[in-house]
Tab-separated table of C-alpha atoms and ligand atoms in Angstrom:
chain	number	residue	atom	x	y	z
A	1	UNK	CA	119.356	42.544	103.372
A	2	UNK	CA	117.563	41.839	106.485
A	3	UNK	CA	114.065	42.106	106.944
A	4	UNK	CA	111.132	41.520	108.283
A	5	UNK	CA	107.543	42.022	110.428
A	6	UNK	CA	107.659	43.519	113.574
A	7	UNK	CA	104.098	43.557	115.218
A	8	UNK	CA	103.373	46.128	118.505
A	9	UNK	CA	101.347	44.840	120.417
A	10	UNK	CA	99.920	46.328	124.027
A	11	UNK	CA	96.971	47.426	126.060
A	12	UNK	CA	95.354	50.871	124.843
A	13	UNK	CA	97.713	53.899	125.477
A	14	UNK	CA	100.946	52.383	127.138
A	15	UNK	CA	102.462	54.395	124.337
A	16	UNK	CA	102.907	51.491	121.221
A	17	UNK	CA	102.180	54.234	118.340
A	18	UNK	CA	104.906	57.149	119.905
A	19	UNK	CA	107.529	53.932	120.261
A	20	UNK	CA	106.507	53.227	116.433
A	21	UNK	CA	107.612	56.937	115.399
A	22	UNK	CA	110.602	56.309	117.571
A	23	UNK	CA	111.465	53.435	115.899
A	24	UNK	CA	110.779	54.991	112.478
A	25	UNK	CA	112.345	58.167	113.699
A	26	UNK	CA	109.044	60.139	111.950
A	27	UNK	CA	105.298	60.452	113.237
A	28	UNK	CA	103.647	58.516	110.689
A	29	UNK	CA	101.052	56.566	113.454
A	30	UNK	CA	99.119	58.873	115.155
A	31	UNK	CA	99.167	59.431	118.913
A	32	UNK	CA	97.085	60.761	121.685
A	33	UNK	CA	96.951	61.005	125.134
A	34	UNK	CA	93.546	59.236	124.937
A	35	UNK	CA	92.692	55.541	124.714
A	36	UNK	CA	92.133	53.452	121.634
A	37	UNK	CA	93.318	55.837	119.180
A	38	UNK	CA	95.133	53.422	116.716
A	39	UNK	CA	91.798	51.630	115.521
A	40	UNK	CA	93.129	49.546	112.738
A	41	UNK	CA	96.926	48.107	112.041
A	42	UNK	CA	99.503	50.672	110.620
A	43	UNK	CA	102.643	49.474	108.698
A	44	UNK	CA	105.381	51.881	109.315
A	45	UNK	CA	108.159	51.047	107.819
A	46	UNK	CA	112.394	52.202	108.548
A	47	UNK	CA	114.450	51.626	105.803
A	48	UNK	CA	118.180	51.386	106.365
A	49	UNK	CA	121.117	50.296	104.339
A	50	UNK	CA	121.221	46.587	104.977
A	51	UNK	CA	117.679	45.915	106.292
A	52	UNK	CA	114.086	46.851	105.802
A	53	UNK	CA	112.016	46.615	109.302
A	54	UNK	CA	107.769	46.864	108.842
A	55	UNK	CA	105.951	47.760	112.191
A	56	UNK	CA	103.087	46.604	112.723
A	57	UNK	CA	101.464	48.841	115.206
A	58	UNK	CA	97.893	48.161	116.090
A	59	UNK	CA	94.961	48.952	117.995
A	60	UNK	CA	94.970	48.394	121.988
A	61	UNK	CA	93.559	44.948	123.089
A	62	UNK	CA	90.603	45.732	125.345
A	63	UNK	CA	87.066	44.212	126.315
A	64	UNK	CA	84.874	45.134	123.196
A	65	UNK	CA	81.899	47.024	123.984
A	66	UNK	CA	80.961	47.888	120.069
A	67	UNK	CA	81.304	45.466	117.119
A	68	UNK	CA	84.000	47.596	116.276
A	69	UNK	CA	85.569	47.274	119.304
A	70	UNK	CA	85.959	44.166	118.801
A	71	UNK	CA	87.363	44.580	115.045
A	72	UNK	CA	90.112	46.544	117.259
A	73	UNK	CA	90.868	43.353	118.969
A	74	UNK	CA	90.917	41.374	115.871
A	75	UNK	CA	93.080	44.060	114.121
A	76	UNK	CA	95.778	43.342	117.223
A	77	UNK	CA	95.366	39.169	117.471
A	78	UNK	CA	96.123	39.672	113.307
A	79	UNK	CA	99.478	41.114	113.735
A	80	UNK	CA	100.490	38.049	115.824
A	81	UNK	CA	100.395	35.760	112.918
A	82	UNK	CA	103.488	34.679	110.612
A	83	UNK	CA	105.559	37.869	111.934
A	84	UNK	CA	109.069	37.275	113.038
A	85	UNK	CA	109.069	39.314	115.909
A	86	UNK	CA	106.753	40.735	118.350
A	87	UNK	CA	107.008	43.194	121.053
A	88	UNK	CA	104.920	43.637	123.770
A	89	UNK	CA	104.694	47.043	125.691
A	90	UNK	CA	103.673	48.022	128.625
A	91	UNK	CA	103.481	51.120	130.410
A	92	UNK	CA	106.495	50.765	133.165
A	93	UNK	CA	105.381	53.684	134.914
A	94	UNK	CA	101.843	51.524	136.152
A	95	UNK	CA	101.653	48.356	138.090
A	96	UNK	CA	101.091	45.223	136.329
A	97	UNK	CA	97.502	44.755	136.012
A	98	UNK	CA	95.289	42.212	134.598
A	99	UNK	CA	94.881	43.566	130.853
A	100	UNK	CA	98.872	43.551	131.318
A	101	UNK	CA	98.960	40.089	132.086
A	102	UNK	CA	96.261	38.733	129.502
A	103	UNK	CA	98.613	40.258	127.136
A	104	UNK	CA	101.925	38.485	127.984
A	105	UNK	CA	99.467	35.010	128.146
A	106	UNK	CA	98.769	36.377	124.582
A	107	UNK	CA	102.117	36.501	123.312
A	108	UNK	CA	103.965	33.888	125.588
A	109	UNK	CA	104.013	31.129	122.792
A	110	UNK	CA	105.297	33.362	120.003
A	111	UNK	CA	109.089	33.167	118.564
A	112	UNK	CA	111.326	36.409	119.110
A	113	UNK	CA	109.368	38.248	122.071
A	114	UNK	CA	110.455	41.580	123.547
A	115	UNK	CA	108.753	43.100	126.716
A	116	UNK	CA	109.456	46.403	126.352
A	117	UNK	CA	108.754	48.652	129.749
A	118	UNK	CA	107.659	51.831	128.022
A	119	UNK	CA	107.580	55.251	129.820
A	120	UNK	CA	110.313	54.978	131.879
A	121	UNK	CA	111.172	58.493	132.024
A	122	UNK	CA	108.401	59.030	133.999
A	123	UNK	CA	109.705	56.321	136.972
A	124	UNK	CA	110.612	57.323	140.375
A	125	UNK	CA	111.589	54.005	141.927
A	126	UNK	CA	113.964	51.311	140.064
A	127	UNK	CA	112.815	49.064	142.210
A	128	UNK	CA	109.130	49.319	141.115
A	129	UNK	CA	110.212	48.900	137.560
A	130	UNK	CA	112.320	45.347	138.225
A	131	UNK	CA	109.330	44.048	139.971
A	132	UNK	CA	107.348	44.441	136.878
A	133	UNK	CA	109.650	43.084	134.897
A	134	UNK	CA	109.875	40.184	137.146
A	135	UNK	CA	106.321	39.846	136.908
A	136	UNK	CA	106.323	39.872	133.081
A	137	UNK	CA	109.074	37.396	132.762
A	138	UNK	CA	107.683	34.683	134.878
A	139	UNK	CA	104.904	35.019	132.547
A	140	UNK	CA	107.124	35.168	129.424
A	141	UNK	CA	110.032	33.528	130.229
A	142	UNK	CA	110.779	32.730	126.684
A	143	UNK	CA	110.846	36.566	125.766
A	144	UNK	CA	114.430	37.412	124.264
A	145	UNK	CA	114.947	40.110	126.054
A	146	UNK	CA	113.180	42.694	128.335
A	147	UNK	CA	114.193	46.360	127.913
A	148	UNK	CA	113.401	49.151	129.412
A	149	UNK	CA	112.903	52.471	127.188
A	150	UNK	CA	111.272	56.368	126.577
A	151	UNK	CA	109.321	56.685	123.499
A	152	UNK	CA	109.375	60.124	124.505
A	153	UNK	CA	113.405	60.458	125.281
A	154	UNK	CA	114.269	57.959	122.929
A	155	UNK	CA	115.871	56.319	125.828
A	156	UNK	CA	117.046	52.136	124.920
A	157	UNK	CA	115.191	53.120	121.306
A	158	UNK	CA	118.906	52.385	119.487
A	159	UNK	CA	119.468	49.488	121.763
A	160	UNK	CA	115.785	47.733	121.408
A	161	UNK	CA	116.288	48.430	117.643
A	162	UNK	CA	119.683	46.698	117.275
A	163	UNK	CA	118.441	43.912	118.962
A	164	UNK	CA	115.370	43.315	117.004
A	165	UNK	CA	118.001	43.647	113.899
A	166	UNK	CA	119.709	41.043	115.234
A	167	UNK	CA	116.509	38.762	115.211
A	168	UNK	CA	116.214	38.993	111.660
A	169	UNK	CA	116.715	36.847	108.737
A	170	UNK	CA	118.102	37.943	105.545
A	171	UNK	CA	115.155	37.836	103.166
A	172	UNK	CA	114.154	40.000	100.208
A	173	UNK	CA	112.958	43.558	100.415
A	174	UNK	CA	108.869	43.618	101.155
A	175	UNK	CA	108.425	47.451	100.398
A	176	UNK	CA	110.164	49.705	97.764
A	177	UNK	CA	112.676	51.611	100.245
A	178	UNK	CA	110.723	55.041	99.196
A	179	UNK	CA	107.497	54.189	101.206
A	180	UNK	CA	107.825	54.883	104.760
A	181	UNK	CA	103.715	54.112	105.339
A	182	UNK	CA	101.996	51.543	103.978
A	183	UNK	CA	98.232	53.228	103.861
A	184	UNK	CA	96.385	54.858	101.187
A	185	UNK	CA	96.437	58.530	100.749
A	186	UNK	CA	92.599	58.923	102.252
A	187	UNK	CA	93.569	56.702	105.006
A	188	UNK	CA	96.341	58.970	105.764
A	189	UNK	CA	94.180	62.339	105.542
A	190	UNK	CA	91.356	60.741	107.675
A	191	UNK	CA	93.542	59.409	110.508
A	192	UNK	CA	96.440	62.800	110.883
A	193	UNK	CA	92.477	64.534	110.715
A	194	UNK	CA	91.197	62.652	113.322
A	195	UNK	CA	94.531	62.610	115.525
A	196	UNK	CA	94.493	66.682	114.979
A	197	UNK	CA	90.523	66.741	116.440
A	198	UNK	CA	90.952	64.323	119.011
A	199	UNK	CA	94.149	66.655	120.531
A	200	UNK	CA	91.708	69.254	121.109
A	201	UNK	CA	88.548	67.985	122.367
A	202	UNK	CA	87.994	66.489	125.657
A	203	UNK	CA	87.743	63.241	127.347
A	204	UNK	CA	84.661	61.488	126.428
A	205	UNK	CA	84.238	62.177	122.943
A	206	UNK	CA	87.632	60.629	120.886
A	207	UNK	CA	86.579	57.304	121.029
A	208	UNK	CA	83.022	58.611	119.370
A	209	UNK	CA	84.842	60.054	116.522
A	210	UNK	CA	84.762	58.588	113.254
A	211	UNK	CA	86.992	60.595	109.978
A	212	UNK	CA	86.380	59.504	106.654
A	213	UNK	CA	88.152	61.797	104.043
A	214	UNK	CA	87.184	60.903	100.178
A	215	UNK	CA	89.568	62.692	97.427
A	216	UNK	CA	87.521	64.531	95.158
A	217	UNK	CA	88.693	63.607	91.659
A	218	UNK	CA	87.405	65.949	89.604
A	219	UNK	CA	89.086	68.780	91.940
A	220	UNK	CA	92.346	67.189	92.528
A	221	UNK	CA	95.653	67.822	90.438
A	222	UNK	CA	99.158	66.479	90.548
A	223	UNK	CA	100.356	69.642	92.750
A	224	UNK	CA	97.008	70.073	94.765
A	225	UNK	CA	95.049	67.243	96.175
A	226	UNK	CA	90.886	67.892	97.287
A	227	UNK	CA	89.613	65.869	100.029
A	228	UNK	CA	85.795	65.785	101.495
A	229	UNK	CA	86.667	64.892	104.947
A	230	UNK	CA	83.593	63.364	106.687
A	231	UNK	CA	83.469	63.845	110.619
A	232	UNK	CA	81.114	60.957	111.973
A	233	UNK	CA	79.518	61.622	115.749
A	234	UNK	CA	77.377	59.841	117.709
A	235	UNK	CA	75.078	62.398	119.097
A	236	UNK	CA	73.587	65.492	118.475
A	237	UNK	CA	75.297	66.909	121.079
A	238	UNK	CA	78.547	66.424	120.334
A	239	UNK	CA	78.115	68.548	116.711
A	240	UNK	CA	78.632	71.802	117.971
A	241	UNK	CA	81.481	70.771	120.128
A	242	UNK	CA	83.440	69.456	117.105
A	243	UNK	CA	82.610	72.465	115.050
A	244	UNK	CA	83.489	74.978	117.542
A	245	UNK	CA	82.346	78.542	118.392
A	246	UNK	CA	82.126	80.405	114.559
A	247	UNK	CA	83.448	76.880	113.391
A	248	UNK	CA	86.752	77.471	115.285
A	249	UNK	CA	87.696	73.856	116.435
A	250	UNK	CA	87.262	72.648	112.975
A	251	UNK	CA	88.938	75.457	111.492
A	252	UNK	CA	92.067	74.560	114.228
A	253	UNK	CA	91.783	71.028	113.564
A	254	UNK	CA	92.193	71.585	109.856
A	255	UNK	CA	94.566	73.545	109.598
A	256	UNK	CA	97.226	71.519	111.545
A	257	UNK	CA	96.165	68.524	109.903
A	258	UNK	CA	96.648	70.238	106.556
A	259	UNK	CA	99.992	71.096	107.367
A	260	UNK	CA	101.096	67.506	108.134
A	261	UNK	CA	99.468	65.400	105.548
A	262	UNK	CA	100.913	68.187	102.877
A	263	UNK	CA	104.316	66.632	104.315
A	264	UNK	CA	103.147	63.176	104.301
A	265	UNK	CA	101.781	63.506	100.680
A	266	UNK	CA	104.284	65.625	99.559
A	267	UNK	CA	101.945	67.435	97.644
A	268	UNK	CA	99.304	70.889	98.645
A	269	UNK	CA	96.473	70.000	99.929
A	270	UNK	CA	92.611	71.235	100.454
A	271	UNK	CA	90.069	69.353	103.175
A	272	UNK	CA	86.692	70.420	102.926
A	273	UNK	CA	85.376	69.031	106.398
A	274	UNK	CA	81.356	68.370	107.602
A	275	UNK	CA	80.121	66.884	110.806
A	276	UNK	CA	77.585	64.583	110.381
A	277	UNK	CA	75.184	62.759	112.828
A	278	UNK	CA	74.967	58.930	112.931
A	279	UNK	CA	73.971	57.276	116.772
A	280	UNK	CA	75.275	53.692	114.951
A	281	UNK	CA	78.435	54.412	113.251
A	282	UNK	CA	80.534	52.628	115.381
A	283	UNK	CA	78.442	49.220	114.814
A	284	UNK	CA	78.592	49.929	110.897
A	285	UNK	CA	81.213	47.405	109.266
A	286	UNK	CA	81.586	49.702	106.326
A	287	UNK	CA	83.536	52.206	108.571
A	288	UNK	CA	84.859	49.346	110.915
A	289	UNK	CA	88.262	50.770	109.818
A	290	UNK	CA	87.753	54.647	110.946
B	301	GTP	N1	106.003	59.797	129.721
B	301	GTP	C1	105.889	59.116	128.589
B	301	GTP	N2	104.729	59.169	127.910
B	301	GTP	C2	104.660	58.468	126.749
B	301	GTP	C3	105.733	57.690	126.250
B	301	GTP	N3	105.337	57.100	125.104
B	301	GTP	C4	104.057	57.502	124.895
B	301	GTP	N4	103.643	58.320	125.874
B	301	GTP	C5	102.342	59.002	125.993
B	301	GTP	O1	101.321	58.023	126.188
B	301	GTP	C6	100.106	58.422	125.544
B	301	GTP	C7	99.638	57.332	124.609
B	301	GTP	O2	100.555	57.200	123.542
B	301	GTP	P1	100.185	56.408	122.207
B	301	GTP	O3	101.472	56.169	121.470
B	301	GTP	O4	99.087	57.081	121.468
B	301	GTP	O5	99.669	55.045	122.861
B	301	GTP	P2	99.095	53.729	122.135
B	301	GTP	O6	99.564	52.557	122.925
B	301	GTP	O7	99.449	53.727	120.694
B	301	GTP	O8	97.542	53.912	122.359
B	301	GTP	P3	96.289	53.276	121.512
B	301	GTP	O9	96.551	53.505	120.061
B	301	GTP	O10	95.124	54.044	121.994
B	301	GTP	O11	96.236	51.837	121.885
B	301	GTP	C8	100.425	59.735	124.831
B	301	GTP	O12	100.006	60.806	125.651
B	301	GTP	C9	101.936	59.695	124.691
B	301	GTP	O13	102.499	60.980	124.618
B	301	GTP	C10	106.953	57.685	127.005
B	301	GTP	O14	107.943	57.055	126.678
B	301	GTP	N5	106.951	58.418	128.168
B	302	MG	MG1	98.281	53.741	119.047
């Protein structure tokens, strides 16, 4: 059997979460088209005949602006240490930029480094795409490989995955080959909750959004699960945006989020969902991870 830790690492949104599912070949980390929505490290795991492969996806490295923010970092400079490979992605369809370039610094030491160009579906010129490359490599010029791939097309995903196999020691099992996502059940309903809200509200107010879903015990059964899903926002404003007109954005946001955590959970499920004010949630440890 070969196994082991794969860490994704990456600045916000060059796509490290959809190239997770890729890898996985199931959404299990949530994506958006906005910034910073991984906030703490997700272990997705794919589970084939002769080897066991744990992602490590994790938060976008960024300049912290809240406490939290900087957990975020943390979270992401974690997932560097003792795993046996790393990649690094970048957007391929942008210019290499500084953020880009403090990552590669980041990672240039470590053993069994892939740059992976993400996005390339959505490049014109070739010639754009080998200059970054170049770029990356003179930075990392230890990586193993650099690869060019579509999260979205699944372009290079079979390729970048053999490769990474081929990295790999043999070494015992580290999950039972059932679990596909290493996160407990609340975690699970909280983030697919927050993913679902932050697809339908606009710009500024994602990265404002906290989810905290608690499982009701006394309510929940074998074939039915409760959950008290807590939405956290940081101003007064924002309330009546999350709830919608006649409640319908929470109503929409529940309902699509019920339908895929009663998939991941195997199992019906009931949120019960309330928007609650609180300026300083973000600087709170105790929800550091939401
Ligand atoms: N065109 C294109 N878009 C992609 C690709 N992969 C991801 N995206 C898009 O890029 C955006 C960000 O994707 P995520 O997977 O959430 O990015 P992330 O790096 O995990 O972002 P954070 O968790 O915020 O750090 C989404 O709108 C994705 O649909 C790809 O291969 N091609
Ligand atoms: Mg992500």
């Amino acid at each position: 059997m070969y196994t082991g830790i794969i860490s994704v690492v990456g600045r916000p949104n060059v796509g490290k979460s959809t190239l997770v599912n890729a890898m996985v070949g199931k959404d299990l980390s949530i994506t958006s088209k906005h910034s910073h929505t991984t906030r703490s490290q997700v272990r997705a795991i794919a589970n084939g005949d002769d080897y066991q492969m744990v992602f490590v996806d994790t938060p976008g490295i960024h300049k912290p602006k809240f406490t939290n923010s900087e957990q975020l970092n943390e979270a992401a400079y974690d997932a560097l240490e003792g795993v046996d490979v790393v990649l690094a992605v970048f957007d391929g369809s942008s210019s290499i930029g500084k953020g880009d370039s403090f990552i590669a610094e980041l990672v240039q030491e470590r053993k069994n480094v892939f740059v992976v160009m993400n996005k390339c579906d959505s490049v014109s010129d070739i010639g754009l795409l080998a200059k970054r490359a170049r770029e990356l490599s003179d930075i990392i010029p230890d990586a193993k490989a650099i690869l060019m791939v579509s999260a979205f097309t699944g372009k290079n995903i079979s390729l970048l995955k053999k490769e990474i196999l081929n990295s790999l020691e043999p070494g015992p099992q580290l999950f039972d080959a059932q679990i596909e996502l290493d996160m407990s059940h609340e975690k699970i309903v909280s983030e697919v909750f927050r993913e679902s809200l932050i697809r339908l509200l606009k710009e500024e107010l994602p990265q404002e959004l906290g989810v905290l879903a608690i499982e009701n015990e006394e309510l929940s059964r074998g074939d039915q699960r409760y959950f008290d899903v807590k939405i956290l926002v940081t101003r007064k404003s924002h309330k009546p945006i999350v709830i919608g007109k006649s409640g319908s954005m929470l109503e929409a946001a529940g309902s699509r989020a019920r339908k895929r955590i009663q998939t991941l959970l195997n199992s019906r499920v009931v949120l019960k969902s309330k928007v609650e004010i609180d300026e300083n949630w973000q600087s709170n440890p105790h929800y550091g991870d939401y």
